[in-house]
Amino acid sequence: MADVDYQTQHKKRLSWMPWLYFSLKSKHLSWAKPWQEDIQQQLKLLETIHIGEHCFIAPQAQLFAEPGRDIIIGNHCMISAEVFLHGPITLGNEVAINHGCSLDGGRKGITIGDQTRIANNVTIYAFNHGMSPNTPIYQQAATSKGIVIGNDVWIGAQAGIVDGVTIGNHAVIGMGSIVTKNVADYAIVAGNPARVIGDRRDK
């Protein structure tokens, strides 16, 4: 197989499993690092995005950040293929967002702490629509309270987090959960709506 074919397939693999980027050998980093630098430089030229050191952003990810709705990405973060991000969003260091996730910061923003991991197809929306019966939904003003997610949080696949929620440090959100209320530090929650089913300190 020609080198160019191998690299194309390897880029695709990294885009869907970006943690592999951080263990690449020097011979692979020789092409992967310039590839990432080009992707990230283009994003910074086109959008109001600030990217830390040694990050990975899949070319299939869609990041949008207007002035005042910045996206700030810390060091050693990874953003997988088919992720949608619309600022304002702030990521700490070593944050991972896996494929197919959708995050919109509304007006008040989404803040995610260091070392938090977000599995595939998670939705996090920091806004909501009015629901008055006298006006069509699409004509009603949106509200935004913001969402805060702490450090070292694990959010399972296909979970949803609604506007106004704060998730404490070291919490675990079970697969498919819908989080509608604040989650305490170390709490393990699951279900729809999510409820506490355990404490991480007991594991």
mmCIF file of C-alpha atoms in Angstrom:
data_model
loop_
_atom_site.group_PDB
_atom_site.id
_atom_site.type_symbol
_atom_site.label_atom_id
_atom_site.label_comp_id
_atom_site.label_asym_id
_atom_site.label_seq_id
_atom_site.Cartn_x
_atom_site.Cartn_y
_atom_site.Cartn_z
ATOM 1 C CA MET A 1 0.000 0.000 0.000
ATOM 2 C CA ALA A 2 1.321 3.414 -0.917
ATOM 3 C CA ASP A 3 2.287 5.793 1.880
ATOM 4 C CA VAL A 4 -0.377 8.287 0.846
ATOM 5 C CA ASP A 5 -3.100 5.623 1.165
ATOM 6 C CA TYR A 6 -1.818 4.596 4.566
ATOM 7 C CA GLN A 7 -1.758 8.186 5.791
ATOM 8 C CA THR A 8 -5.292 8.834 4.569
ATOM 9 C CA GLN A 9 -6.587 5.821 6.476
ATOM 10 C CA HIS A 10 -4.513 6.670 9.544
ATOM 11 C CA LYS A 11 -5.891 10.226 9.566
ATOM 12 C CA LYS A 12 -9.400 8.794 9.483
ATOM 13 C CA ARG A 13 -8.572 6.447 12.375
ATOM 14 C CA LEU A 14 -7.163 9.312 14.427
ATOM 15 C CA SER A 15 -10.234 11.438 13.718
ATOM 16 C CA TRP A 16 -12.561 8.854 15.215
ATOM 17 C CA MET A 17 -10.161 7.639 17.944
ATOM 18 C CA PRO A 18 -8.092 10.745 18.728
ATOM 19 C CA TRP A 19 -6.521 9.347 21.889
ATOM 20 C CA LEU A 20 -4.222 7.437 19.501
ATOM 21 C CA TYR A 21 -2.674 10.744 18.424
ATOM 22 C CA PHE A 22 -1.051 11.170 21.832
ATOM 23 C CA SER A 23 0.855 7.888 21.554
ATOM 24 C CA LEU A 24 2.100 8.243 17.970
ATOM 25 C CA LYS A 25 5.728 7.408 17.317
ATOM 26 C CA SER A 26 8.062 10.016 15.867
ATOM 27 C CA LYS A 27 7.807 8.673 12.305
ATOM 28 C CA HIS A 28 4.033 9.195 12.368
ATOM 29 C CA LEU A 29 4.173 12.539 14.169
ATOM 30 C CA SER A 30 6.354 13.791 11.307
ATOM 31 C CA TRP A 31 3.198 14.024 9.145
ATOM 32 C CA ALA A 32 0.455 14.049 11.805
ATOM 33 C CA LYS A 33 1.690 17.094 13.705
ATOM 34 C CA PRO A 34 1.897 19.394 10.630
ATOM 35 C CA TRP A 35 -1.520 18.098 9.554
ATOM 36 C CA GLN A 36 -2.996 19.086 12.922
ATOM 37 C CA GLU A 37 -1.202 22.422 12.934
ATOM 38 C CA ASP A 38 -2.774 23.268 9.564
ATOM 39 C CA ILE A 39 -6.274 22.305 10.750
ATOM 40 C CA GLN A 40 -5.978 24.311 13.943
ATOM 41 C CA GLN A 41 -4.436 27.348 12.257
ATOM 42 C CA GLN A 42 -7.274 27.433 9.740
ATOM 43 C CA LEU A 43 -9.852 27.291 12.547
ATOM 44 C CA LYS A 44 -8.169 30.148 14.380
ATOM 45 C CA LEU A 45 -8.163 32.243 11.214
ATOM 46 C CA LEU A 46 -11.839 31.653 10.459
ATOM 47 C CA GLU A 47 -13.445 31.544 13.917
ATOM 48 C CA THR A 48 -12.966 33.145 17.345
ATOM 49 C CA ILE A 49 -11.194 30.092 18.703
ATOM 50 C CA HIS A 50 -8.261 29.811 21.099
ATOM 51 C CA ILE A 51 -6.468 26.442 21.097
ATOM 52 C CA GLY A 52 -3.940 25.296 23.699
ATOM 53 C CA GLU A 53 -0.836 23.196 23.221
ATOM 54 C CA HIS A 54 -0.716 19.621 21.900
ATOM 55 C CA CYS A 55 -4.402 19.309 21.028
ATOM 56 C CA PHE A 56 -6.127 17.154 18.429
ATOM 57 C CA ILE A 57 -9.132 18.363 16.435
ATOM 58 C CA ALA A 58 -10.604 16.085 13.787
ATOM 59 C CA PRO A 59 -11.069 17.743 10.396
ATOM 60 C CA GLN A 60 -14.668 16.443 10.387
ATOM 61 C CA ALA A 61 -15.471 18.386 13.588
ATOM 62 C CA GLN A 62 -17.556 21.525 13.128
ATOM 63 C CA LEU A 63 -16.538 24.432 15.391
ATOM 64 C CA PHE A 64 -18.274 27.811 15.217
ATOM 65 C CA ALA A 65 -17.400 30.795 17.407
ATOM 66 C CA GLU A 66 -18.390 34.372 16.698
ATOM 67 C CA PRO A 67 -16.867 37.305 18.606
ATOM 68 C CA GLY A 68 -18.401 37.228 22.070
ATOM 69 C CA ARG A 69 -19.168 33.534 21.643
ATOM 70 C CA ASP A 70 -15.574 32.318 21.810
ATOM 71 C CA ILE A 71 -14.437 28.723 22.019
ATOM 72 C CA ILE A 72 -11.459 28.351 24.359
ATOM 73 C CA ILE A 73 -9.673 24.990 24.319
ATOM 74 C CA GLY A 74 -7.076 24.110 26.953
ATOM 75 C CA ASN A 75 -3.936 22.017 26.544
ATOM 76 C CA HIS A 76 -3.952 18.331 25.532
ATOM 77 C CA CYS A 77 -7.616 18.322 24.493
ATOM 78 C CA MET A 78 -9.117 16.058 21.840
ATOM 79 C CA ILE A 79 -12.193 16.649 19.697
ATOM 80 C CA SER A 80 -13.369 13.775 17.523
ATOM 81 C CA ALA A 81 -15.085 13.489 14.163
ATOM 82 C CA GLU A 82 -18.601 14.851 13.662
ATOM 83 C CA VAL A 83 -18.572 16.902 16.868
ATOM 84 C CA PHE A 84 -20.553 20.154 16.703
ATOM 85 C CA LEU A 85 -19.412 22.999 18.972
ATOM 86 C CA HIS A 86 -20.975 26.463 19.049
ATOM 87 C CA GLY A 87 -19.566 28.911 21.562
ATOM 88 C CA PRO A 88 -19.367 30.258 24.094
ATOM 89 C CA ILE A 89 -17.565 27.130 25.285
ATOM 90 C CA THR A 90 -14.520 26.833 27.539
ATOM 91 C CA LEU A 91 -12.631 23.548 27.869
ATOM 92 C CA GLY A 92 -10.016 22.976 30.556
ATOM 93 C CA ASN A 93 -6.924 20.844 30.041
ATOM 94 C CA GLU A 94 -7.072 17.191 28.913
ATOM 95 C CA VAL A 95 -10.751 17.306 27.950
ATOM 96 C CA ALA A 96 -11.967 14.658 25.476
ATOM 97 C CA ILE A 97 -15.108 15.013 23.358
ATOM 98 C CA ASN A 98 -15.876 11.862 21.398
ATOM 99 C CA HIS A 99 -17.587 11.514 18.036
ATOM 100 C CA GLY A 100 -21.055 12.807 17.308
ATOM 101 C CA CYS A 101 -21.415 15.117 20.329
ATOM 102 C CA SER A 102 -23.358 18.373 20.040
ATOM 103 C CA LEU A 103 -22.641 21.336 22.354
ATOM 104 C CA ASP A 104 -24.175 24.799 22.091
ATOM 105 C CA GLY A 105 -23.266 27.441 24.641
ATOM 106 C CA GLY A 106 -26.331 29.625 24.150
ATOM 107 C CA ARG A 107 -25.651 33.101 25.542
ATOM 108 C CA LYS A 108 -24.275 32.134 28.964
ATOM 109 C CA GLY A 109 -21.890 29.396 27.850
ATOM 110 C CA ILE A 110 -20.673 25.925 28.688
ATOM 111 C CA THR A 111 -17.635 25.473 30.938
ATOM 112 C CA ILE A 112 -15.960 22.055 31.208
ATOM 113 C CA GLY A 113 -13.216 21.355 33.753
ATOM 114 C CA ASP A 114 -9.873 19.592 33.457
ATOM 115 C CA GLN A 115 -9.650 15.888 32.579
ATOM 116 C CA THR A 116 -13.358 15.498 31.847
ATOM 117 C CA ARG A 117 -14.326 12.807 29.342
ATOM 118 C CA ILE A 118 -17.436 12.987 27.175
ATOM 119 C CA ALA A 119 -18.475 9.831 25.328
ATOM 120 C CA ASN A 120 -20.086 9.701 21.891
ATOM 121 C CA ASN A 121 -23.374 11.346 20.905
ATOM 122 C CA VAL A 122 -23.770 13.430 24.066
ATOM 123 C CA THR A 123 -25.890 16.599 23.784
ATOM 124 C CA ILE A 124 -25.240 19.647 25.969
ATOM 125 C CA TYR A 125 -27.383 22.730 25.289
ATOM 126 C CA ALA A 126 -27.072 25.896 27.371
ATOM 127 C CA PHE A 127 -30.326 27.418 26.144
ATOM 128 C CA ASN A 128 -34.041 26.735 26.038
ATOM 129 C CA HIS A 129 -37.152 28.043 24.284
ATOM 130 C CA GLY A 130 -40.170 29.652 25.876
ATOM 131 C CA MET A 131 -43.220 27.375 25.913
ATOM 132 C CA SER A 132 -46.204 29.709 26.088
ATOM 133 C CA PRO A 133 -49.208 28.058 24.384
ATOM 134 C CA ASN A 134 -50.178 31.349 22.721
ATOM 135 C CA THR A 135 -47.108 31.604 20.466
ATOM 136 C CA PRO A 136 -45.413 29.075 18.181
ATOM 137 C CA ILE A 137 -42.260 27.650 19.765
ATOM 138 C CA TYR A 138 -40.002 28.946 17.013
ATOM 139 C CA GLN A 139 -41.169 32.540 17.616
ATOM 140 C CA GLN A 140 -40.503 32.514 21.344
ATOM 141 C CA ALA A 141 -37.415 34.045 22.885
ATOM 142 C CA ALA A 142 -34.649 31.698 23.950
ATOM 143 C CA THR A 143 -33.347 31.776 27.520
ATOM 144 C CA SER A 144 -29.853 30.816 28.699
ATOM 145 C CA LYS A 145 -28.529 30.143 32.191
ATOM 146 C CA GLY A 146 -25.304 28.326 31.266
ATOM 147 C CA ILE A 147 -23.891 24.913 32.120
ATOM 148 C CA VAL A 148 -20.885 24.129 34.320
ATOM 149 C CA ILE A 149 -19.220 20.699 34.308
ATOM 150 C CA GLY A 150 -16.455 20.087 36.832
ATOM 151 C CA ASN A 151 -13.076 18.382 36.738
ATOM 152 C CA ASP A 152 -12.609 14.653 36.148
ATOM 153 C CA VAL A 153 -16.227 14.046 35.133
ATOM 154 C CA TRP A 154 -17.241 11.067 32.998
ATOM 155 C CA ILE A 155 -20.314 11.603 30.812
ATOM 156 C CA GLY A 156 -21.579 8.372 29.258
ATOM 157 C CA ALA A 157 -22.681 7.874 25.668
ATOM 158 C CA GLN A 158 -25.936 9.446 24.490
ATOM 159 C CA ALA A 159 -26.463 11.422 27.683
ATOM 160 C CA GLY A 160 -28.162 14.823 27.573
ATOM 161 C CA ILE A 161 -27.538 17.827 29.813
ATOM 162 C CA VAL A 162 -30.032 20.696 29.919
ATOM 163 C CA ASP A 163 -29.497 24.402 30.487
ATOM 164 C CA GLY A 164 -28.852 25.639 34.020
ATOM 165 C CA VAL A 165 -27.226 22.434 35.302
ATOM 166 C CA THR A 166 -23.992 22.271 37.300
ATOM 167 C CA ILE A 167 -22.183 18.922 37.482
ATOM 168 C CA GLY A 168 -19.701 18.613 40.337
ATOM 169 C CA ASN A 169 -16.127 17.387 40.242
ATOM 170 C CA HIS A 170 -15.502 13.635 39.818
ATOM 171 C CA ALA A 171 -19.148 12.872 39.005
ATOM 172 C CA VAL A 172 -20.253 10.102 36.623
ATOM 173 C CA ILE A 173 -23.226 10.464 34.285
ATOM 174 C CA GLY A 174 -24.572 7.095 33.122
ATOM 175 C CA MET A 175 -25.133 6.194 29.481
ATOM 176 C CA GLY A 176 -28.388 7.591 28.094
ATOM 177 C CA SER A 177 -29.085 9.764 31.143
ATOM 178 C CA ILE A 178 -30.928 13.080 30.891
ATOM 179 C CA VAL A 179 -29.532 15.474 33.485
ATOM 180 C CA THR A 180 -32.096 18.090 34.517
ATOM 181 C CA LYS A 181 -30.792 18.972 38.010
ATOM 182 C CA ASN A 182 -27.438 19.740 39.595
ATOM 183 C CA VAL A 183 -25.157 16.781 40.301
ATOM 184 C CA ALA A 184 -22.990 16.737 43.442
ATOM 185 C CA ASP A 185 -19.261 15.991 43.553
ATOM 186 C CA TYR A 186 -18.538 12.247 43.195
ATOM 187 C CA ALA A 187 -22.191 11.388 42.530
ATOM 188 C CA ILE A 188 -23.059 8.639 40.059
ATOM 189 C CA VAL A 189 -26.350 9.382 38.304
ATOM 190 C CA ALA A 190 -28.407 7.512 35.716
ATOM 191 C CA GLY A 191 -31.877 7.494 34.181
ATOM 192 C CA ASN A 192 -34.356 9.894 32.633
ATOM 193 C CA PRO A 193 -34.529 12.154 34.491
ATOM 194 C CA ALA A 194 -31.162 11.288 36.036
ATOM 195 C CA ARG A 195 -31.108 10.377 39.735
ATOM 196 C CA VAL A 196 -28.323 9.429 42.114
ATOM 197 C CA ILE A 197 -27.520 5.706 42.087
ATOM 198 C CA GLY A 198 -24.167 5.740 43.862
ATOM 199 C CA ASP A 199 -21.038 7.543 44.987
ATOM 200 C CA ARG A 200 -17.739 7.200 43.180
ATOM 201 C CA ARG A 201 -15.850 7.133 46.480
ATOM 202 C CA ASP A 202 -17.490 3.777 47.253
ATOM 203 C CA LYS A 203 -16.042 2.112 44.138
#
